[in-house]
Amino acid sequence: GRAVRVAERHRVESLALYPGHLGGDAGDQLVQAAAEGLVLASWRFEGSGDDARGPRPAVRVASATLVGASGRRWDDPVRIGHAFAEAENLARTLQARPGNVATPSHLAAEALRIADAAALECEILGPTEMEAEGMDALLSVARGSVEEPRLIVLRHHGSEEEAAPLVLVGKGLTFDAGGISLKPARGMEKMKYDMSGGAAVLGAMLAIGRLDLPVNVTGVVPSSENLPSGSATKPGDVISSRAGKSIEVINTDAEGRLILADALHYASEWEPAAIVDCATLTGACVVALGHHRSALLGNDEGLLDELRAAGDRAGEPCWPLPLDAEYRRQLRSDFADLKNVGGRPAGTITAASFLSEFVEDAPWAHLDIAGTAYGKTRKPYLRNGPAGIPCRLLLEWVRARTGV
């Protein structure tokens, strides 16, 4: 990353990298990291047009050459690093687009282009299909907007048809004004970033398809806007969900968990090997962990350990929080099966506890990326603004599952 910054200042068009005499896994990791750093550092947002290929770097660096004394070829780590970084750059581009461009239908169009570029299967559900599926929680969030919601499903068939898939679910709230529980005006322009989890999943699916990883992976992005209007869901409303559980909406600004609830229950029916969701879900996460680590919660310790290790390898670390049954009590409602918020205490944990109600028996983990998905950064390979996190974390986890 620093090398690209220096090259930018001096308008250097090519770089030479010397990985030294490292061999084996250490050498592969170094070369992959170098490839990722070069591509990530070269990203700049150049507009809000429909370019599914992602960003066109404005950096003058056009090529990089590996100079090695070991005599070995670095094709695979370079290929993987380039694919991982391009995936995260795509996520960053989608994040950066303004809310009047990056609508739910826009994300769906991007998903179709990604599917074409990476040989993926793509299915898009609109309001009619959602209603048939009983996805009232998702539909309730979208009622205040003229923009129709979408549920995006991308499938990579990398293994036998009967093999249980890994499922990645990303929150795709393309603009969140809070609904009737309106957010303060200051900083509301950043609520275009509330689709960051969905952007990360779309980027990850692009790389998974292009690398043709030998595993079945399904990406799911529930997408809508959350705006106030005469037709919007109101505090105190009781809505249903695909799981059949009723939900008392205490705060319409706790909408991300509602669209995720239906998406998680939908994914659970595929009998997946594991489900990982990621979402800019709670401000409480920023209070707890700041902007340096994502929060990690779930129902399977082995899965949580895998994700922590993947985050460390990717440079996108996460930190586990408890998910004890006691926190579920904060979601008790007098009028429904549960409330959508549990008060101020342990807000990140109670949000994850809410989501856990809609996951069946599958191993499941939740990444709260509210503090890490965008903002100012000291990392030399990133710029201030959209970070694409946790796209490379997800990719490292999927790749580790394959043994590639």
Coordinates of C-alpha atoms in Angstrom, one line a residue:
G1 CA 0.0 0.0 0.0
R2 CA 2.7 2.5 0.9
A3 CA 4.6 1.6 -2.3
V4 CA 1.5 2.6 -4.3
R5 CA 1.2 5.9 -2.4
V6 CA 4.8 6.8 -3.2
A7 CA 4.3 5.7 -6.8
E8 CA 1.2 8.0 -7.0
R9 CA 3.2 11.0 -5.8
H10 CA 6.0 10.4 -8.3
R11 CA 3.8 9.2 -11.2
V12 CA 5.6 5.9 -11.4
E13 CA 4.0 3.5 -13.8
S14 CA 5.6 0.2 -12.7
L15 CA 6.8 -1.4 -9.5
A16 CA 9.2 -4.3 -8.8
L17 CA 8.6 -6.4 -5.7
Y18 CA 11.2 -8.7 -4.1
P19 CA 9.6 -11.4 -1.9
G20 CA 13.0 -12.7 -0.7
H21 CA 13.9 -16.3 -0.2
L22 CA 10.7 -17.3 1.5
G23 CA 9.2 -20.5 0.4
G24 CA 6.2 -22.6 1.3
D25 CA 3.1 -21.1 2.9
A26 CA 5.0 -18.1 4.3
G27 CA 6.1 -17.1 0.8
D28 CA 2.7 -17.7 -0.7
Q29 CA 1.1 -15.6 2.0
L30 CA 3.6 -12.7 1.5
V31 CA 3.0 -12.7 -2.3
Q32 CA -0.8 -12.9 -1.9
A33 CA -0.7 -10.0 0.6
A34 CA 1.5 -7.9 -1.8
A35 CA -0.9 -8.5 -4.6
E36 CA -3.9 -7.6 -2.5
G37 CA -2.1 -4.5 -1.2
L38 CA -1.3 -3.2 -4.7
V39 CA -4.8 -3.7 -6.0
L40 CA -6.6 -2.3 -2.9
A41 CA -4.3 0.7 -2.7
S42 CA -5.0 1.5 -6.4
W43 CA -8.8 1.9 -5.9
R44 CA -10.5 5.2 -6.3
F45 CA -14.1 6.0 -6.6
E46 CA -14.6 7.6 -10.0
G47 CA -18.3 8.2 -10.2
S48 CA -21.7 6.6 -9.7
G49 CA -22.2 5.1 -13.1
D50 CA -23.1 1.4 -13.8
D51 CA -19.7 -0.2 -14.2
A52 CA -20.1 -3.8 -12.9
R53 CA -16.4 -4.4 -13.4
G54 CA -15.7 -2.2 -10.4
P55 CA -13.3 0.8 -10.1
R56 CA -10.9 2.1 -12.7
P57 CA -7.8 3.0 -10.6
A58 CA -6.6 6.5 -11.2
V59 CA -3.1 5.5 -9.9
R60 CA -0.3 5.6 -12.4
V61 CA 0.9 2.1 -11.4
A62 CA 0.0 -0.1 -14.4
S63 CA 2.2 -3.1 -13.6
A64 CA 4.1 -4.9 -10.9
T65 CA 6.9 -7.4 -11.4
L66 CA 7.9 -10.0 -8.8
V67 CA 11.7 -10.4 -8.6
G68 CA 12.6 -13.6 -6.8
A69 CA 15.7 -15.6 -6.2
S70 CA 13.9 -18.8 -5.2
G71 CA 13.1 -19.8 -8.8
R72 CA 9.6 -20.7 -7.9
R73 CA 6.5 -19.5 -9.6
W74 CA 4.0 -17.3 -7.8
D75 CA 1.1 -17.6 -10.1
D76 CA -1.4 -19.0 -7.6
P77 CA -0.9 -16.5 -4.8
V78 CA -0.9 -13.6 -7.2
R79 CA -4.1 -14.9 -8.9
I80 CA -5.8 -15.4 -5.5
G81 CA -4.6 -12.0 -4.1
H82 CA -5.7 -10.2 -7.2
A83 CA -9.1 -11.8 -7.2
F84 CA -9.6 -11.2 -3.4
A85 CA -8.7 -7.5 -3.8
E86 CA -10.8 -6.9 -6.9
A87 CA -13.7 -8.4 -5.0
E88 CA -13.3 -6.0 -2.1
N89 CA -12.8 -3.1 -4.5
L90 CA -16.1 -4.0 -6.2
A91 CA -17.7 -3.9 -2.7
R92 CA -16.1 -0.5 -2.0
T93 CA -17.4 0.8 -5.3
L94 CA -21.0 -0.3 -4.6
Q95 CA -20.7 1.2 -1.1
A96 CA -19.5 4.5 -2.5
R97 CA -22.4 5.0 -4.9
P98 CA -25.1 7.4 -3.7
G99 CA -28.4 6.2 -2.5
N100 CA -30.3 7.6 -5.5
V101 CA -28.2 5.3 -7.7
A102 CA -27.5 2.3 -5.5
T103 CA -31.1 1.3 -5.0
P104 CA -32.3 -2.3 -4.4
S105 CA -33.0 -2.8 -8.1
H106 CA -29.5 -1.4 -8.9
L107 CA -28.0 -4.0 -6.6
A108 CA -30.1 -6.7 -8.3
A109 CA -28.8 -5.5 -11.7
E110 CA -25.2 -5.7 -10.4
A111 CA -25.8 -9.2 -9.1
L112 CA -26.9 -10.3 -12.6
R113 CA -23.8 -8.8 -14.1
I114 CA -21.6 -10.5 -11.4
A115 CA -23.3 -13.8 -12.2
D116 CA -22.5 -13.4 -15.9
A117 CA -18.9 -12.5 -15.2
A118 CA -18.3 -15.3 -12.7
A119 CA -20.5 -18.1 -14.1
L120 CA -22.9 -18.0 -11.1
E121 CA -26.6 -18.8 -11.0
C122 CA -28.7 -15.8 -10.0
E123 CA -32.2 -15.5 -8.7
I124 CA -34.0 -12.2 -7.9
L125 CA -37.1 -12.2 -5.7
G126 CA -39.4 -9.1 -5.9
P127 CA -42.4 -8.2 -3.7
T128 CA -44.7 -10.7 -5.3
E129 CA -42.3 -13.6 -4.7
M130 CA -41.5 -12.3 -1.2
E131 CA -45.2 -12.2 -0.3
A132 CA -45.6 -15.8 -1.6
E133 CA -42.7 -16.8 0.7
G134 CA -44.2 -15.1 3.7
M135 CA -41.4 -12.5 4.0
D136 CA -43.5 -9.9 5.8
A137 CA -40.6 -8.7 8.0
L138 CA -38.6 -7.8 4.9
L139 CA -41.6 -6.3 3.2
S140 CA -42.6 -4.3 6.3
V141 CA -39.3 -2.4 6.1
A142 CA -39.8 -1.5 2.5
R143 CA -43.3 -0.1 2.9
G144 CA -42.2 3.5 3.4
S145 CA -40.4 3.7 0.1
V146 CA -41.4 3.8 -3.6
E147 CA -38.3 1.7 -4.3
E148 CA -39.3 -2.0 -4.4
P149 CA -37.3 -4.4 -2.3
R150 CA -35.2 -7.3 -3.7
L151 CA -33.9 -10.5 -2.4
I152 CA -30.8 -11.4 -4.3
V153 CA -29.5 -15.0 -4.4
L154 CA -26.2 -16.0 -6.1
R155 CA -25.2 -19.6 -6.3
H156 CA -21.7 -21.1 -7.0
H157 CA -21.8 -24.8 -7.8
G158 CA -18.3 -25.9 -7.1
S159 CA -18.9 -29.3 -5.6
E160 CA -21.4 -32.2 -5.9
E161 CA -25.0 -31.0 -6.2
E162 CA -26.0 -32.8 -3.0
A163 CA -23.1 -31.2 -1.0
A164 CA -24.4 -28.8 1.7
P165 CA -23.6 -25.2 0.7
L166 CA -21.9 -22.5 2.7
V167 CA -24.2 -19.5 2.8
L168 CA -23.2 -15.9 3.0
V169 CA -25.9 -13.4 3.9
G170 CA -25.4 -9.6 3.7
K171 CA -27.6 -6.8 4.8
G172 CA -28.5 -4.7 1.7
L173 CA -30.2 -1.6 3.2
T174 CA -29.4 0.8 0.4
F175 CA -30.5 3.9 2.4
D176 CA -31.6 4.0 6.0
A177 CA -33.3 7.2 7.2
G178 CA -34.7 5.2 10.2
G179 CA -38.2 5.1 9.0
I180 CA -40.8 6.7 11.3
S181 CA -38.1 6.5 14.1
L182 CA -36.3 9.1 12.1
K183 CA -32.5 9.4 12.5
P184 CA -30.9 12.8 13.2
A185 CA -30.0 14.8 10.1
R186 CA -26.4 15.1 11.0
G187 CA -24.5 12.3 9.4
M188 CA -27.5 10.8 7.7
E189 CA -25.7 11.0 4.3
K190 CA -23.6 8.1 5.6
M191 CA -26.6 5.8 5.7
K192 CA -26.0 4.9 2.1
Y193 CA -23.4 2.6 3.7
D194 CA -26.1 0.5 5.4
M195 CA -25.8 -1.9 2.5
S196 CA -22.1 -2.7 3.2
G197 CA -22.8 -6.2 4.3
G198 CA -24.6 -6.9 1.0
A199 CA -21.8 -5.3 -1.0
A200 CA -19.2 -7.5 0.7
V201 CA -21.2 -10.6 -0.1
L202 CA -21.6 -9.6 -3.7
G203 CA -17.9 -9.0 -4.0
A204 CA -17.1 -12.3 -2.3
M205 CA -19.3 -14.2 -4.7
L206 CA -17.5 -12.6 -7.7
A207 CA -14.2 -13.9 -6.5
I208 CA -15.6 -17.3 -5.5
G209 CA -16.9 -17.8 -9.0
R210 CA -13.9 -16.5 -10.8
L211 CA -11.5 -18.7 -8.7
D212 CA -14.0 -21.6 -9.1
L213 CA -13.4 -22.7 -5.5
P214 CA -14.4 -26.4 -5.1
V215 CA -17.3 -25.8 -2.7
N216 CA -21.0 -24.9 -3.1
V217 CA -21.5 -21.4 -1.9
T218 CA -24.7 -19.3 -1.9
G219 CA -24.8 -15.6 -1.4
V220 CA -28.0 -13.9 -0.2
V221 CA -28.6 -10.2 -0.1
P222 CA -32.0 -8.9 1.2
S223 CA -32.3 -5.3 0.0
S224 CA -34.6 -2.4 0.6
E225 CA -34.8 1.2 1.7
N226 CA -36.0 2.4 5.1
L227 CA -37.9 5.7 4.7
P228 CA -40.7 7.5 6.5
S229 CA -44.0 7.9 4.8
G230 CA -47.8 7.4 5.3
S231 CA -47.4 3.8 4.4
A232 CA -44.4 3.1 6.5
T233 CA -44.4 0.6 9.4
K234 CA -45.0 2.4 12.7
P235 CA -43.6 1.8 16.2
G236 CA -46.0 -0.5 18.0
D237 CA -47.0 -2.4 14.9
V238 CA -46.9 -6.2 15.0
I239 CA -45.7 -7.9 11.9
S240 CA -45.2 -11.5 10.9
S241 CA -42.1 -13.2 9.6
R242 CA -41.3 -16.1 7.3
A243 CA -40.5 -18.2 10.3
G244 CA -44.1 -17.7 11.6
K245 CA -43.0 -15.7 14.6
S246 CA -44.7 -12.4 15.3
I247 CA -42.6 -9.3 16.0
E248 CA -43.5 -6.1 17.8
V249 CA -41.7 -3.2 16.2
I250 CA -40.5 -1.0 19.0
N251 CA -38.1 1.1 16.9
T252 CA -38.3 1.2 13.1
D253 CA -34.7 2.1 13.0
A254 CA -33.9 -1.4 14.0
E255 CA -34.8 -2.6 10.6
G256 CA -31.7 -4.5 9.5
R257 CA -32.5 -7.4 11.7
L258 CA -36.0 -7.6 10.2
I259 CA -34.8 -8.0 6.6
L260 CA -32.1 -10.4 7.8
A261 CA -34.6 -12.5 9.8
D262 CA -36.5 -13.5 6.7
A263 CA -33.3 -14.0 4.7
L264 CA -31.7 -16.2 7.4
H265 CA -34.8 -18.3 7.7
Y266 CA -35.0 -18.7 3.9
A267 CA -31.3 -19.8 3.8
S268 CA -31.8 -22.2 6.7
E269 CA -34.1 -24.4 4.7
W270 CA -31.3 -25.3 2.3
E271 CA -29.6 -27.4 5.1
P272 CA -26.4 -25.4 4.8
A273 CA -23.0 -26.5 6.2
A274 CA -22.8 -23.1 7.8
I275 CA -24.4 -19.6 7.5
V276 CA -22.4 -16.4 8.0
D277 CA -24.2 -13.1 7.9
C278 CA -22.6 -9.6 8.0
A279 CA -24.4 -6.3 8.6
T280 CA -23.9 -2.8 9.8
L281 CA -26.3 -3.6 12.5
T282 CA -25.8 -1.7 15.7
G283 CA -24.3 1.5 16.9
A284 CA -23.6 -0.4 20.2
C285 CA -20.9 -2.3 18.3
V286 CA -19.0 0.9 17.6
V287 CA -19.2 1.8 21.3
A288 CA -17.9 -1.7 22.3
L289 CA -15.2 -2.2 19.8
G290 CA -14.6 1.1 18.0
H291 CA -13.5 1.0 14.4
H292 CA -10.7 -1.6 14.7
R293 CA -12.6 -4.9 15.0
S294 CA -16.0 -6.3 13.9
A295 CA -18.1 -8.1 16.5
L296 CA -18.5 -11.8 16.1
L297 CA -21.4 -13.9 17.6
G298 CA -23.0 -17.2 16.8
N299 CA -24.1 -20.6 17.9
D300 CA -21.1 -22.7 17.0
E301 CA -17.7 -22.3 18.7
G302 CA -15.8 -24.1 15.9
L303 CA -17.2 -21.7 13.3
L304 CA -16.4 -18.7 15.4
D305 CA -12.8 -19.9 15.7
E306 CA -12.6 -20.3 11.9
L307 CA -13.9 -16.8 11.3
R308 CA -11.5 -15.2 13.8
A309 CA -8.6 -17.0 12.2
A310 CA -9.8 -15.9 8.7
G311 CA -10.1 -12.3 9.9
D312 CA -6.6 -12.3 11.2
R313 CA -5.2 -13.6 8.0
A314 CA -7.2 -11.1 6.0
G315 CA -6.3 -8.1 8.2
E316 CA -10.0 -7.7 9.0
P317 CA -10.0 -8.9 12.7
C318 CA -13.1 -9.6 14.7
W319 CA -13.8 -10.1 18.3
P320 CA -16.3 -12.6 19.9
L321 CA -19.1 -11.5 22.2
P322 CA -21.3 -13.8 24.3
L323 CA -24.7 -14.9 23.1
D324 CA -26.1 -16.4 26.3
A325 CA -29.8 -17.2 26.7
E326 CA -30.2 -14.5 29.3
Y327 CA -30.0 -11.8 26.7
R328 CA -33.1 -13.2 25.0
R329 CA -35.2 -12.0 27.9
Q330 CA -34.7 -8.4 26.8
L331 CA -36.7 -9.2 23.7
R332 CA -39.8 -10.4 25.4
S333 CA -43.0 -8.7 24.2
D334 CA -46.5 -8.5 25.7
F335 CA -48.1 -8.4 22.2
A336 CA -45.9 -10.7 20.0
D337 CA -43.4 -13.5 20.1
L338 CA -40.6 -11.0 20.5
K339 CA -39.6 -7.3 20.1
N340 CA -37.2 -6.0 17.6
V341 CA -35.1 -4.2 20.2
G342 CA -34.1 -5.0 23.7
G343 CA -33.2 -1.6 25.1
R344 CA -29.8 0.0 25.4
P345 CA -27.9 -2.6 27.4
A346 CA -25.9 -5.1 25.3
G347 CA -27.4 -3.8 22.1
T348 CA -25.1 -5.7 19.8
I349 CA -25.7 -9.0 21.7
T350 CA -29.5 -8.6 21.8
A351 CA -29.5 -7.8 18.0
A352 CA -27.7 -11.1 17.4
S353 CA -30.0 -12.8 19.8
F354 CA -32.9 -11.6 17.7
L355 CA -31.3 -13.0 14.5
S356 CA -30.7 -16.4 16.2
E357 CA -34.4 -16.8 16.5
F358 CA -34.6 -17.2 12.7
V359 CA -31.8 -19.6 12.2
E360 CA -32.9 -23.2 12.3
D361 CA -30.3 -25.9 13.2
A362 CA -27.4 -24.8 11.0
P363 CA -24.1 -23.6 12.4
W364 CA -24.4 -19.8 12.2
A365 CA -22.3 -16.7 12.9
H366 CA -23.0 -13.0 12.7
L367 CA -20.5 -10.3 12.0
D368 CA -21.5 -6.8 13.1
I369 CA -19.5 -4.5 10.9
A370 CA -21.0 -1.2 12.0
G371 CA -17.6 0.2 13.1
T372 CA -15.4 -1.3 10.4
A373 CA -17.3 -1.2 7.0
Y374 CA -16.5 2.5 6.3
G375 CA -14.8 5.5 7.8
K376 CA -11.4 6.9 8.3
T377 CA -8.5 4.5 8.2
R378 CA -4.8 4.4 9.0
K379 CA -4.2 1.3 6.8
P380 CA -1.9 2.3 3.9
Y381 CA -3.7 0.1 1.4
L382 CA -7.1 1.7 2.0
R383 CA -8.5 5.1 1.6
N384 CA -10.9 6.9 3.8
G385 CA -14.5 5.9 3.1
P386 CA -15.7 2.5 2.1
A387 CA -13.5 -0.4 3.2
G388 CA -15.3 -3.4 1.8
I389 CA -15.0 -5.3 5.1
P390 CA -15.6 -8.2 5.6
C391 CA -15.2 -9.3 2.0
R392 CA -11.7 -10.7 2.2
L393 CA -12.5 -12.3 5.6
L394 CA -15.4 -14.2 4.0
L395 CA -13.1 -15.3 1.1
E396 CA -10.4 -16.5 3.5
W397 CA -12.9 -18.5 5.4
V398 CA -14.4 -20.1 2.3
R399 CA -11.0 -20.9 0.9
A400 CA -9.9 -22.4 4.2
R401 CA -13.0 -24.6 4.1
T402 CA -11.9 -25.9 0.7
G403 CA -8.3 -26.6 1.7
V404 CA -7.1 -24.7 -1.5

